[in-house]
Amino acid sequence: MALAIFDLDNTLLAGDSDHRWGEFLCDAGLVEADTFRLKNDAFYADYQSGQLDMTAYLDFVLEPLTGMARSAVRSLQRQFVTECIEPMLLDKAFDLLNEHRIKGDTLLMMTATHTVVAEPVAARLGFEHWLASGVGIQDECYTGKAQGSPCFREGKVTHLATWRQRHPEAGDPANSWFYSDSHNDLPLLSAVGHPVAVDPDDTLRSHAEANQWPIMSLR
């Protein structure tokens, strides 16, 4: 039995759920659409170039939820999964997840996306274990701020180490798999025994080729 770790956006999904959440907020009338879209797109460009300030982005995208009750947000989550995530689902991604389940591996989804999005998407994909960037909650309402260190870049390595302390049965990282599309995940890809580039960006593709890592497509 091994640990199989999966990035979410543009790996298991044909798109970026975090960026799509921003579009969803615009469509739902929860933000001033033109201004929000400009900032959301700018943050996404920073992510693609490896320059993203993740805490600043999380505070930006969570601000519209300030003061909203968790119960109210749950209805938005359900609507978001139905309208936005279902079209992003990939048959080959489900096949890959099932291959690891059949082997008896422990499956873990790790994403920099905040938990408001990650939680319902992880459930839709059938994950028991998942890690994402935290959000502030007080008195069952969202604070509109990030909480804790983001599950991003080197932060994924840190979050995984903490998770493994609670799940020692998951096995050694040297015998773990990690599937990702992004050069932002190079710290964790370099820390596992079986890194796999999935529909990789140009930077990750070059690194994977130079290091003879497997490259695959789920599209």
Short mmCIF file of C-alpha atoms in Angstrom, two decimals:
data_model
loop_
_atom_site.label_atom_id
_atom_site.label_comp_id
_atom_site.label_asym_id
_atom_site.label_seq_id
_atom_site.Cartn_x
_atom_site.Cartn_y
_atom_site.Cartn_z
CA MET A 1 0.00 0.00 0.00
CA ALA A 2 1.25 3.48 -0.92
CA LEU A 3 0.10 7.06 -0.58
CA ALA A 4 -1.24 8.61 -3.78
CA ILE A 5 -1.48 12.41 -3.68
CA PHE A 6 -3.39 14.42 -6.25
CA ASP A 7 -3.40 18.10 -7.06
CA LEU A 8 -6.86 19.34 -8.00
CA ASP A 9 -6.99 22.21 -10.47
CA ASN A 10 -5.98 21.39 -14.05
CA THR A 11 -4.95 17.94 -12.82
CA LEU A 12 -8.10 16.10 -11.75
CA LEU A 13 -10.27 18.86 -13.21
CA ALA A 14 -10.28 20.35 -16.70
CA GLY A 15 -9.92 23.84 -15.33
CA ASP A 16 -9.21 25.85 -12.20
CA SER A 17 -11.93 25.59 -9.56
CA ASP A 18 -10.57 28.50 -7.52
CA HIS A 19 -10.64 30.92 -10.45
CA ARG A 20 -14.05 29.57 -11.47
CA TRP A 21 -15.34 30.25 -7.96
CA GLY A 22 -14.49 33.90 -8.54
CA GLU A 23 -16.51 33.86 -11.76
CA PHE A 24 -19.33 32.16 -9.87
CA LEU A 25 -19.36 34.97 -7.30
CA CYS A 26 -19.63 37.46 -10.16
CA ASP A 27 -22.48 35.57 -11.79
CA ALA A 28 -24.30 35.28 -8.45
CA GLY A 29 -24.14 39.03 -7.92
CA LEU A 30 -22.13 38.71 -4.71
CA VAL A 31 -19.39 41.06 -5.97
CA GLU A 32 -19.05 43.99 -8.35
CA ALA A 33 -18.29 41.89 -11.39
CA ASP A 34 -16.04 44.10 -13.52
CA THR A 35 -13.69 45.11 -10.71
CA PHE A 36 -13.59 41.64 -9.20
CA ARG A 37 -12.86 39.94 -12.52
CA LEU A 38 -9.92 42.24 -13.23
CA LYS A 39 -8.35 41.43 -9.87
CA ASN A 40 -9.20 37.74 -10.09
CA ASP A 41 -7.60 37.46 -13.53
CA ALA A 42 -4.51 39.35 -12.34
CA PHE A 43 -4.06 36.96 -9.41
CA TYR A 44 -4.46 33.98 -11.76
CA ALA A 45 -1.77 35.38 -14.06
CA ASP A 46 0.51 35.71 -11.03
CA TYR A 47 -0.19 32.07 -10.17
CA GLN A 48 0.70 30.91 -13.66
CA SER A 49 3.95 32.88 -13.60
CA GLY A 50 4.92 31.63 -10.14
CA GLN A 51 4.60 35.09 -8.56
CA LEU A 52 1.37 34.67 -6.59
CA ASP A 53 1.04 36.04 -3.06
CA MET A 54 -1.33 33.30 -1.93
CA THR A 55 -2.37 34.90 1.35
CA ALA A 56 -3.28 38.15 -0.44
CA TYR A 57 -5.26 36.18 -3.02
CA LEU A 58 -7.12 34.17 -0.38
CA ASP A 59 -8.07 37.32 1.53
CA PHE A 60 -9.32 38.83 -1.73
CA VAL A 61 -11.44 35.88 -2.80
CA LEU A 62 -12.81 35.20 0.69
CA GLU A 63 -13.77 38.81 1.48
CA PRO A 64 -17.21 38.52 -0.21
CA LEU A 65 -18.13 35.80 2.32
CA THR A 66 -17.47 38.03 5.33
CA GLY A 67 -20.22 37.55 7.91
CA MET A 68 -22.01 34.86 5.92
CA ALA A 69 -23.21 31.84 7.88
CA ARG A 70 -21.75 28.48 6.97
CA SER A 71 -25.28 27.18 6.42
CA ALA A 72 -25.93 29.88 3.82
CA VAL A 73 -22.66 29.18 2.02
CA ARG A 74 -23.47 25.47 1.80
CA SER A 75 -26.25 26.21 -0.66
CA LEU A 76 -23.76 28.19 -2.76
CA GLN A 77 -21.33 25.28 -2.61
CA ARG A 78 -23.96 22.86 -3.89
CA GLN A 79 -24.90 25.20 -6.71
CA PHE A 80 -21.23 25.74 -7.59
CA VAL A 81 -20.51 22.02 -7.85
CA THR A 82 -23.58 21.40 -10.00
CA GLU A 83 -23.11 24.33 -12.36
CA CYS A 84 -19.34 24.74 -12.49
CA ILE A 85 -17.52 21.60 -11.34
CA GLU A 86 -19.58 18.94 -13.11
CA PRO A 87 -18.51 20.26 -16.56
CA MET A 88 -14.84 20.09 -15.45
CA LEU A 89 -14.90 16.42 -14.42
CA LEU A 90 -12.68 14.04 -16.36
CA ASP A 91 -13.41 10.35 -16.95
CA LYS A 92 -9.70 9.55 -17.03
CA ALA A 93 -9.25 11.22 -13.65
CA PHE A 94 -11.84 8.91 -12.11
CA ASP A 95 -10.11 5.95 -13.78
CA LEU A 96 -6.77 6.96 -12.24
CA LEU A 97 -8.31 7.36 -8.79
CA ASN A 98 -9.92 3.94 -9.08
CA GLU A 99 -6.63 2.34 -10.13
CA HIS A 100 -5.04 3.47 -6.89
CA ARG A 101 -8.07 2.44 -4.84
CA ILE A 102 -7.94 -1.06 -6.32
CA LYS A 103 -4.29 -1.30 -5.25
CA GLY A 104 -5.31 -0.44 -1.70
CA ASP A 105 -3.48 2.89 -1.72
CA THR A 106 -4.42 5.79 0.52
CA LEU A 107 -5.70 8.69 -1.60
CA LEU A 108 -5.09 12.30 -0.59
CA MET A 109 -6.17 15.42 -2.46
CA MET A 110 -3.93 18.45 -1.85
CA THR A 111 -4.82 21.85 -3.21
CA ALA A 112 -3.97 25.49 -2.65
CA THR A 113 -7.64 26.24 -3.25
CA HIS A 114 -9.52 27.33 -0.12
CA THR A 115 -11.71 24.92 1.79
CA VAL A 116 -15.01 26.54 0.73
CA VAL A 117 -14.36 25.16 -2.75
CA ALA A 118 -12.15 22.19 -1.91
CA GLU A 119 -14.50 20.49 0.55
CA PRO A 120 -17.46 19.89 -1.79
CA VAL A 121 -15.19 19.09 -4.73
CA ALA A 122 -13.26 16.52 -2.68
CA ALA A 123 -16.58 14.92 -1.76
CA ARG A 124 -17.67 14.85 -5.41
CA LEU A 125 -14.42 13.12 -6.36
CA GLY A 126 -14.78 10.59 -3.55
CA PHE A 127 -11.85 11.62 -1.35
CA GLU A 128 -11.85 10.69 2.31
CA HIS A 129 -8.62 12.61 2.89
CA TRP A 130 -7.95 16.11 1.57
CA LEU A 131 -5.92 19.19 2.48
CA ALA A 132 -6.56 22.75 1.35
CA SER A 133 -5.89 26.34 2.34
CA GLY A 134 -7.78 27.27 5.50
CA VAL A 135 -10.47 29.91 5.92
CA GLY A 136 -11.36 31.89 9.02
CA ILE A 137 -14.60 30.99 10.82
CA GLN A 138 -15.98 32.62 13.96
CA ASP A 139 -19.35 31.84 15.55
CA GLU A 140 -20.24 29.70 12.51
CA CYS A 141 -19.72 32.64 10.16
CA TYR A 142 -16.90 33.32 7.71
CA THR A 143 -14.44 36.04 8.69
CA GLY A 144 -13.46 36.78 5.09
CA LYS A 145 -9.82 36.02 5.84
CA ALA A 146 -7.46 33.12 5.28
CA GLN A 147 -6.45 31.06 8.30
CA GLY A 148 -3.12 29.33 8.80
CA SER A 149 -0.42 28.84 6.22
CA PRO A 150 -1.63 28.26 2.64
CA CYS A 151 -1.38 24.75 1.21
CA PHE A 152 0.77 26.13 -1.60
CA ARG A 153 4.28 25.52 -2.95
CA GLU A 154 6.54 24.62 0.01
CA GLY A 155 3.44 24.81 2.19
CA LYS A 156 2.19 21.57 0.65
CA VAL A 157 5.30 19.80 1.96
CA THR A 158 4.65 21.21 5.43
CA HIS A 159 0.95 20.35 5.39
CA LEU A 160 1.73 16.82 4.25
CA ALA A 161 4.25 16.30 7.06
CA THR A 162 1.66 17.43 9.61
CA TRP A 163 -1.00 15.20 8.07
CA ARG A 164 1.32 12.18 8.10
CA GLN A 165 1.84 12.58 11.84
CA ARG A 166 -1.88 11.90 12.19
CA HIS A 167 -1.84 9.16 9.55
CA PRO A 168 1.38 7.15 9.95
CA GLU A 169 -0.31 4.24 8.21
CA ALA A 170 -0.14 6.21 4.95
CA GLY A 171 3.48 5.16 4.44
CA ASP A 172 6.80 6.73 3.57
CA PRO A 173 6.97 9.71 1.16
CA ALA A 174 9.67 7.78 -0.70
CA ASN A 175 6.94 5.34 -1.72
CA SER A 176 4.34 8.03 -2.42
CA TRP A 177 2.92 9.27 -5.71
CA PHE A 178 2.08 12.87 -6.50
CA TYR A 179 0.21 13.94 -9.62
CA SER A 180 0.26 17.63 -10.61
CA ASP A 181 0.09 19.97 -13.58
CA SER A 182 1.92 22.95 -12.10
CA HIS A 183 5.48 24.10 -11.56
CA ASN A 184 4.20 25.60 -8.31
CA ASP A 185 4.12 22.02 -7.02
CA LEU A 186 7.79 21.30 -7.67
CA PRO A 187 8.65 21.29 -3.94
CA LEU A 188 6.29 18.38 -3.24
CA LEU A 189 6.93 16.66 -6.56
CA SER A 190 10.62 16.64 -5.66
CA ALA A 191 9.89 15.23 -2.19
CA VAL A 192 8.06 12.05 -3.24
CA GLY A 193 9.36 8.88 -4.77
CA HIS A 194 6.96 8.87 -7.71
CA PRO A 195 6.33 12.34 -9.17
CA VAL A 196 4.03 12.46 -12.21
CA ALA A 197 3.43 15.52 -14.40
CA VAL A 198 -0.19 15.63 -15.59
CA ASP A 199 -0.96 17.86 -18.57
CA PRO A 200 1.91 20.01 -17.29
CA ASP A 201 2.61 23.68 -17.83
CA ASP A 202 5.73 24.45 -19.87
CA THR A 203 8.00 24.90 -16.85
CA LEU A 204 6.94 21.64 -15.23
CA ARG A 205 7.15 19.79 -18.55
CA SER A 206 10.76 20.91 -19.02
CA HIS A 207 11.64 19.90 -15.47
CA ALA A 208 9.92 16.53 -15.83
CA GLU A 209 11.71 15.79 -19.09
CA ALA A 210 15.08 16.79 -17.61
CA ASN A 211 14.52 14.51 -14.61
CA GLN A 212 12.85 11.68 -16.56
CA TRP A 213 9.62 11.95 -14.64
CA PRO A 214 6.53 10.37 -16.21
CA ILE A 215 4.27 12.73 -18.13
CA MET A 216 0.62 11.82 -18.70
CA SER A 217 -2.66 13.34 -19.80
CA LEU A 218 -6.10 12.97 -18.26
CA ARG A 219 -7.80 15.02 -20.97
#
